[in-house]
Amino acid sequence: MAKKNRIIYLIFILFLIFYSSSIDCLANSLWRKVENRAFRVGEKLTYIVKWKGVVGGTAVMQVKKIVKISGRDAYYVTLSTRSSRFFDIFYKIRDLIESYIDKQGIFTWKQRKKLREGKYRSNKETIYDQEKHQALYKGKKIDIPIYVQDSLSSIYYLRTQ
């Protein structure tokens, strides 16, 4: 009788292992997969902004690292913009936009904006709950379509197409 219980117990354990791994596979297959050959960690793109031949500032886009967010791998990417010393006299710009982009599906999980433009100051964060199709912005829940992009992640998504 004890041997029979062990066999039943072993079958039960094997079932749980198989079931949990198939649930994990199913959960991963629910998300879209976007083939990405366009960018990778370590990429840094620097743009020089000119106006009538005068350098107005720079914009730097970087894919900094892979992080875990909402249990998934995500690219941590940034866009920093700054005005040149000359233009700082008139209108100083020091902006930083951070985006967390799902590595597999190239959609947004979170975005932060730290804007410093002249006397204007703003710090904003938006959390995208892709599973519930809601974004949390300024304490309010907003309905969003699945795989919604923020301004920065949309650039990276377009590069994969």
Coordinates of N, CA and C in Angstrom, one line a residue:
M1 N 0.8 -1.2 0.0 CA 0.0 0.0 0.0 C 0.9 1.3 0.0
A2 N 1.9 1.3 0.8 CA 2.8 2.4 0.8 C 3.5 2.7 -0.5
K3 N 3.8 1.6 -1.3 CA 4.4 1.7 -2.6 C 3.4 2.4 -3.6
K4 N 2.1 2.0 -3.4 CA 1.1 2.6 -4.3 C 0.9 4.1 -4.0
N5 N 1.0 4.4 -2.8 CA 0.9 5.9 -2.4 C 2.0 6.7 -3.0
R6 N 3.2 6.1 -2.9 CA 4.4 6.7 -3.5 C 4.2 6.9 -5.0
I7 N 3.7 5.9 -5.7 CA 3.5 6.1 -7.1 C 2.5 7.2 -7.4
I8 N 1.4 7.2 -6.7 CA 0.4 8.2 -6.9 C 1.0 9.6 -6.6
Y9 N 1.8 9.7 -5.5 CA 2.4 10.9 -5.1 C 3.4 11.4 -6.2
L10 N 4.2 10.5 -6.7 CA 5.1 10.8 -7.8 C 4.4 11.2 -9.1
I11 N 3.3 10.6 -9.4 CA 2.5 11.0 -10.6 C 2.0 12.4 -10.4
F12 N 1.5 12.6 -9.1 CA 0.9 14.0 -8.8 C 2.0 15.0 -8.9
I13 N 3.2 14.8 -8.4 CA 4.3 15.7 -8.5 C 4.7 16.0 -10.0
L14 N 4.8 14.9 -10.7 CA 5.1 15.1 -12.2 C 4.1 15.9 -12.9
F15 N 2.8 15.6 -12.6 CA 1.7 16.4 -13.1 C 1.9 17.9 -12.8
L16 N 2.1 18.2 -11.6 CA 2.3 19.6 -11.2 C 3.5 20.2 -11.9
I17 N 4.6 19.5 -12.0 CA 5.7 20.1 -12.8 C 5.4 20.4 -14.2
F18 N 4.7 19.4 -14.8 CA 4.3 19.5 -16.2 C 3.3 20.7 -16.4
Y19 N 2.3 20.7 -15.5 CA 1.3 21.7 -15.6 C 1.8 23.1 -15.4
S20 N 2.7 23.3 -14.4 CA 3.2 24.6 -14.1 C 4.1 25.1 -15.3
S21 N 4.9 24.2 -15.9 CA 5.7 24.6 -17.0 C 4.9 24.9 -18.2
S22 N 3.8 24.2 -18.4 CA 3.0 24.5 -19.6 C 2.2 25.8 -19.4
I23 N 1.8 26.1 -18.1 CA 1.2 27.4 -17.8 C 2.2 28.5 -18.1
D24 N 3.4 28.3 -17.7 CA 4.4 29.4 -18.0 C 4.6 29.6 -19.5
C25 N 4.7 28.5 -20.2 CA 4.8 28.6 -21.7 C 3.6 29.3 -22.3
L26 N 2.4 29.0 -21.8 CA 1.2 29.6 -22.3 C 1.2 31.1 -22.0
A27 N 1.6 31.4 -20.8 CA 1.7 32.9 -20.4 C 2.7 33.6 -21.3
N28 N 3.8 33.0 -21.6 CA 4.8 33.7 -22.5 C 4.3 33.8 -23.9
S29 N 3.5 32.8 -24.4 CA 3.0 32.8 -25.7 C 1.8 33.8 -25.9
L30 N 1.3 34.3 -24.8 CA 0.2 35.3 -24.9 C 0.7 36.7 -25.4
W31 N 2.0 36.9 -25.2 CA 2.5 38.2 -25.6 C 3.0 38.2 -27.0
R32 N 2.9 39.3 -27.7 CA 3.4 39.3 -29.1 C 4.9 39.2 -29.0
K33 N 5.5 38.8 -30.1 CA 6.9 38.7 -30.3 C 7.3 39.5 -31.5
V34 N 8.2 40.5 -31.3 CA 8.6 41.3 -32.4 C 10.1 41.0 -32.6
E35 N 10.5 40.7 -33.8 CA 11.9 40.4 -34.1 C 12.6 41.7 -34.0
N36 N 13.7 41.7 -33.3 CA 14.5 42.9 -33.1 C 15.9 42.7 -33.6
R37 N 16.3 43.2 -34.7 CA 17.7 43.3 -35.2 C 18.1 44.7 -35.3
A38 N 17.3 45.6 -34.8 CA 17.6 47.1 -35.0 C 18.4 47.7 -33.9
F39 N 18.3 47.2 -32.7 CA 19.1 47.8 -31.6 C 19.4 46.8 -30.5
R40 N 20.3 47.1 -29.7 CA 20.7 46.2 -28.6 C 21.3 47.1 -27.4
V41 N 21.5 46.4 -26.3 CA 22.1 47.1 -25.2 C 23.4 47.6 -25.5
G42 N 23.7 48.9 -25.1 CA 25.0 49.5 -25.4 C 24.9 50.5 -26.5
E43 N 23.8 50.5 -27.3 CA 23.6 51.4 -28.4 C 23.5 52.8 -27.9
K44 N 24.2 53.8 -28.5 CA 24.1 55.2 -28.2 C 24.1 56.0 -29.5
L45 N 23.0 56.7 -29.7 CA 22.9 57.6 -30.8 C 22.9 59.0 -30.4
T46 N 23.8 59.8 -30.9 CA 23.9 61.2 -30.6 C 23.5 62.1 -31.8
Y47 N 22.6 63.0 -31.5 CA 22.1 63.9 -32.6 C 22.5 65.3 -32.2
I48 N 23.0 66.1 -33.2 CA 23.3 67.5 -32.9 C 22.2 68.3 -33.6
V49 N 21.6 69.1 -32.8 CA 20.5 70.0 -33.3 C 21.1 71.3 -33.7
K50 N 20.8 71.7 -35.0 CA 21.3 73.0 -35.5 C 20.2 73.8 -36.0
W51 N 20.4 75.1 -35.8 CA 19.4 76.1 -36.3 C 20.2 77.2 -37.1
K52 N 20.0 77.3 -38.4 CA 20.8 78.2 -39.2 C 22.3 78.1 -39.0
G53 N 22.7 76.8 -38.9 CA 24.2 76.6 -38.8 C 24.7 76.7 -37.4
V54 N 23.9 77.1 -36.5 CA 24.4 77.3 -35.1 C 23.9 76.1 -34.3
V55 N 24.8 75.5 -33.5 CA 24.4 74.3 -32.7 C 23.5 74.8 -31.6
G56 N 22.3 74.2 -31.6 CA 21.3 74.5 -30.6 C 21.4 73.6 -29.4
G57 N 21.9 72.4 -29.6 CA 21.9 71.4 -28.5 C 22.2 70.0 -29.0
T58 N 22.0 69.1 -28.1 CA 22.2 67.7 -28.5 C 21.1 66.8 -27.9
A59 N 20.9 65.7 -28.6 CA 19.9 64.7 -28.1 C 20.6 63.4 -28.1
V60 N 20.6 62.6 -27.0 CA 21.3 61.4 -27.0 C 20.3 60.3 -26.6
M61 N 20.2 59.3 -27.5 CA 19.3 58.1 -27.2 C 20.2 56.9 -26.8
Q62 N 19.9 56.3 -25.7 CA 20.7 55.1 -25.3 C 19.9 54.0 -24.9
V63 N 20.3 52.8 -25.2 CA 19.8 51.5 -24.7 C 20.8 51.1 -23.6
K64 N 20.4 51.3 -22.4 CA 21.4 51.2 -21.3 C 21.5 49.8 -20.8
K65 N 20.4 49.1 -20.5 CA 20.5 47.8 -19.9 C 19.2 47.0 -20.0
I66 N 19.2 45.8 -19.6 CA 18.0 45.0 -19.5 C 17.7 44.9 -18.0
V67 N 16.4 45.2 -17.7 CA 15.9 45.1 -16.3 C 14.7 44.2 -16.3
K68 N 14.3 43.8 -15.1 CA 13.0 43.1 -14.9 C 11.9 44.1 -14.5
I69 N 10.8 44.0 -15.2 CA 9.7 44.9 -14.9 C 8.4 44.1 -15.2
S70 N 7.5 44.0 -14.2 CA 6.3 43.2 -14.4 C 6.6 41.8 -14.7
G71 N 7.7 41.3 -14.1 CA 8.1 39.9 -14.3 C 8.7 39.6 -15.7
R72 N 9.0 40.6 -16.5 CA 9.5 40.4 -17.8 C 10.8 41.2 -18.1
D73 N 11.6 40.7 -19.0 CA 12.8 41.5 -19.4 C 12.4 42.7 -20.2
A74 N 13.0 43.8 -19.9 CA 12.7 45.1 -20.6 C 14.0 45.8 -20.8
Y75 N 14.0 46.5 -21.9 CA 15.1 47.5 -22.2 C 14.9 48.7 -21.4
Y76 N 15.9 49.2 -20.8 CA 15.9 50.5 -20.1 C 16.5 51.5 -21.1
V77 N 15.7 52.4 -21.7 CA 16.3 53.3 -22.7 C 16.1 54.7 -22.2
T78 N 17.0 55.6 -22.6 CA 16.8 57.0 -22.2 C 17.0 57.9 -23.4
L79 N 16.4 59.1 -23.3 CA 16.6 60.2 -24.3 C 16.9 61.4 -23.4
S80 N 18.1 61.9 -23.6 CA 18.5 63.2 -22.9 C 18.7 64.3 -23.9
T81 N 18.1 65.4 -23.6 CA 18.3 66.6 -24.5 C 18.9 67.7 -23.7
R82 N 19.8 68.5 -24.3 CA 20.3 69.6 -23.6 C 20.6 70.7 -24.7
S83 N 20.4 71.9 -24.3 CA 20.7 73.0 -25.1 C 22.2 73.3 -25.0
S84 N 22.8 74.0 -26.0 CA 24.2 74.3 -26.0 C 24.4 75.5 -25.0
R85 N 25.7 75.7 -24.7 CA 26.0 76.8 -23.8 C 25.4 78.2 -24.3
F86 N 25.6 78.4 -25.6 CA 25.1 79.6 -26.2 C 23.6 79.8 -26.0
F87 N 22.8 78.7 -26.3 CA 21.4 78.8 -26.1 C 20.9 78.8 -24.7
D88 N 21.8 78.2 -23.8 CA 21.5 78.3 -22.4 C 21.2 79.7 -21.9
I89 N 21.9 80.6 -22.5 CA 21.7 82.0 -22.1 C 20.3 82.5 -22.2
F90 N 19.6 82.0 -23.3 CA 18.3 82.4 -23.7 C 17.2 81.4 -23.1
Y91 N 17.5 80.1 -23.3 CA 16.5 79.1 -22.9 C 17.2 77.8 -22.7
K92 N 17.5 77.5 -21.4 CA 18.2 76.3 -21.0 C 17.3 75.1 -21.0
I93 N 17.8 74.0 -21.7 CA 17.0 72.8 -21.7 C 17.9 71.7 -21.2
R94 N 17.3 70.9 -20.2 CA 17.9 69.7 -19.7 C 16.8 68.7 -19.4
D95 N 16.5 67.9 -20.4 CA 15.4 67.0 -20.4 C 15.9 65.5 -20.3
L96 N 15.2 64.7 -19.6 CA 15.5 63.3 -19.5 C 14.2 62.5 -19.6
I97 N 14.1 61.6 -20.6 CA 13.0 60.7 -20.7 C 13.5 59.3 -20.6
E98 N 12.9 58.5 -19.7 CA 13.3 57.1 -19.5 C 12.1 56.3 -19.9
S99 N 12.4 55.2 -20.6 CA 11.3 54.3 -21.0 C 11.8 52.8 -20.7
Y100 N 10.8 52.0 -20.3 CA 11.1 50.6 -20.0 C 10.3 49.8 -21.1
I101 N 11.0 49.2 -22.0 CA 10.3 48.6 -23.2 C 10.5 47.1 -23.2
D102 N 9.4 46.4 -23.3 CA 9.4 45.0 -23.2 C 10.3 44.4 -24.3
K103 N 11.2 43.5 -23.9 CA 12.3 43.0 -24.8 C 11.7 42.2 -25.9
Q104 N 10.7 41.4 -25.6 CA 10.1 40.5 -26.5 C 9.1 41.2 -27.5
G105 N 8.2 42.0 -26.9 CA 7.1 42.6 -27.7 C 7.3 44.0 -28.1
I106 N 8.4 44.7 -27.6 CA 8.7 46.1 -27.9 C 7.5 47.0 -27.7
F107 N 7.0 46.9 -26.4 CA 5.9 47.8 -26.0 C 6.3 48.4 -24.6
T108 N 5.6 49.4 -24.2 CA 6.0 50.1 -23.0 C 5.4 49.5 -21.7
W109 N 6.3 49.5 -20.7 CA 5.8 49.1 -19.3 C 5.8 50.4 -18.4
K110 N 6.8 51.3 -18.6 CA 6.8 52.5 -17.8 C 7.6 53.6 -18.5
Q111 N 7.2 54.8 -18.2 CA 7.9 56.0 -18.7 C 8.0 57.0 -17.7
R112 N 9.2 57.6 -17.6 CA 9.4 58.8 -16.7 C 9.9 60.0 -17.5
K113 N 9.4 61.1 -17.2 CA 9.9 62.4 -17.9 C 10.3 63.4 -16.8
K114 N 11.5 63.8 -17.0 CA 12.1 64.9 -16.1 C 12.4 66.0 -17.1
L115 N 11.6 67.0 -17.1 CA 11.7 68.1 -18.0 C 12.2 69.4 -17.3
R116 N 13.2 70.0 -17.9 CA 13.8 71.3 -17.4 C 13.9 72.2 -18.6
E117 N 13.0 73.0 -18.9 CA 13.0 73.9 -20.1 C 12.7 75.3 -19.7
G118 N 13.8 76.1 -19.7 CA 13.7 77.5 -19.2 C 13.3 77.5 -17.7
K119 N 12.2 78.1 -17.4 CA 11.7 78.1 -16.0 C 10.8 77.0 -15.7
Y120 N 10.4 76.3 -16.8 CA 9.4 75.2 -16.7 C 10.1 73.9 -16.0
R121 N 9.4 73.3 -15.1 CA 9.9 72.1 -14.4 C 8.7 71.1 -14.4
S122 N 9.1 69.9 -14.7 CA 8.0 68.8 -14.7 C 8.7 67.5 -14.4
N123 N 8.1 66.7 -13.5 CA 8.4 65.3 -13.3 C 7.2 64.5 -13.4
K124 N 7.1 63.6 -14.4 CA 5.9 62.8 -14.6 C 6.3 61.3 -14.8
E125 N 5.5 60.4 -14.3 CA 5.7 59.0 -14.5 C 4.4 58.4 -14.9
T126 N 4.4 57.5 -15.9 CA 3.3 56.7 -16.3 C 3.6 55.2 -16.3
I127 N 2.8 54.5 -15.6 CA 2.9 53.0 -15.5 C 1.9 52.4 -16.4
Y128 N 2.3 51.5 -17.3 CA 1.5 50.9 -18.2 C 1.2 49.4 -17.8
D129 N 0.0 49.1 -17.4 CA -0.4 47.8 -17.0 C -0.9 47.1 -18.3
Q130 N -0.1 46.5 -19.0 CA -0.4 45.9 -20.3 C -1.4 44.8 -20.2
E131 N -1.4 44.1 -19.1 CA -2.3 42.9 -18.8 C -3.7 43.4 -18.6
K132 N -3.9 44.5 -17.9 CA -5.2 45.1 -17.6 C -5.6 46.1 -18.6
H133 N -4.7 46.5 -19.5 CA -5.0 47.5 -20.5 C -5.3 48.9 -19.8
Q134 N -4.5 49.2 -18.8 CA -4.7 50.5 -18.1 C -3.3 51.1 -17.9
A135 N -3.3 52.4 -17.9 CA -2.1 53.2 -17.5 C -2.5 54.0 -16.3
L136 N -1.5 54.1 -15.4 CA -1.6 54.9 -14.2 C -0.8 56.2 -14.4
Y137 N -1.5 57.3 -14.4 CA -0.9 58.6 -14.7 C -1.5 59.6 -13.7
K138 N -0.6 60.3 -12.9 CA -1.1 61.3 -11.9 C -2.2 60.7 -11.0
G139 N -2.0 59.4 -10.6 CA -3.0 58.8 -9.7 C -4.3 58.3 -10.4
K140 N -4.4 58.5 -11.7 CA -5.6 58.2 -12.4 C -5.4 57.0 -13.3
K141 N -6.3 56.1 -13.3 CA -6.3 54.9 -14.3 C -6.9 55.3 -15.6
I142 N -6.2 55.1 -16.7 CA -6.7 55.4 -18.0 C -6.7 54.1 -18.8
D143 N -7.8 53.9 -19.5 CA -7.8 52.7 -20.4 C -6.9 52.9 -21.6
I144 N -6.2 51.9 -22.0 CA -5.2 51.9 -23.1 C -5.4 50.7 -24.0
P145 N -5.1 50.8 -25.2 CA -5.1 49.6 -26.1 C -3.9 48.7 -25.8
I146 N -4.0 47.5 -26.1 CA -2.9 46.5 -25.8 C -1.7 47.0 -26.7
Y147 N -0.5 46.8 -26.1 CA 0.8 47.1 -26.7 C 1.0 48.6 -27.0
V148 N 0.3 49.4 -26.3 CA 0.5 50.9 -26.5 C 1.9 51.3 -26.3
Q149 N 2.3 52.3 -27.0 CA 3.7 52.8 -27.0 C 3.7 54.2 -26.4
D150 N 4.8 54.6 -25.8 CA 5.0 56.0 -25.4 C 5.8 56.6 -26.5
S151 N 6.1 57.9 -26.4 CA 6.8 58.6 -27.4 C 8.2 58.0 -27.8
L152 N 8.9 57.6 -26.7 CA 10.3 57.1 -27.0 C 10.3 55.6 -27.5
S153 N 9.4 54.8 -26.9 CA 9.4 53.4 -27.3 C 8.9 53.2 -28.7
S154 N 8.0 54.2 -29.1 CA 7.5 54.1 -30.5 C 8.6 54.2 -31.5
I155 N 9.6 55.0 -31.2 CA 10.8 55.2 -32.1 C 11.5 53.8 -32.2
Y156 N 11.7 53.2 -31.1 CA 12.4 51.9 -31.1 C 11.6 50.8 -31.8
Y157 N 10.3 50.8 -31.6 CA 9.4 49.9 -32.3 C 9.4 50.1 -33.8
L158 N 9.3 51.3 -34.2 CA 9.4 51.6 -35.7 C 10.7 51.1 -36.3
R159 N 11.8 51.2 -35.6 CA 13.0 50.7 -36.1 C 13.1 49.2 -36.3
T160 N 12.2 48.5 -35.6 CA 12.2 47.0 -35.8 C 11.3 46.6 -37.0
Q161 N 10.6 47.5 -37.6 CA 9.6 47.2 -38.7 C 10.3 47.3 -40.0

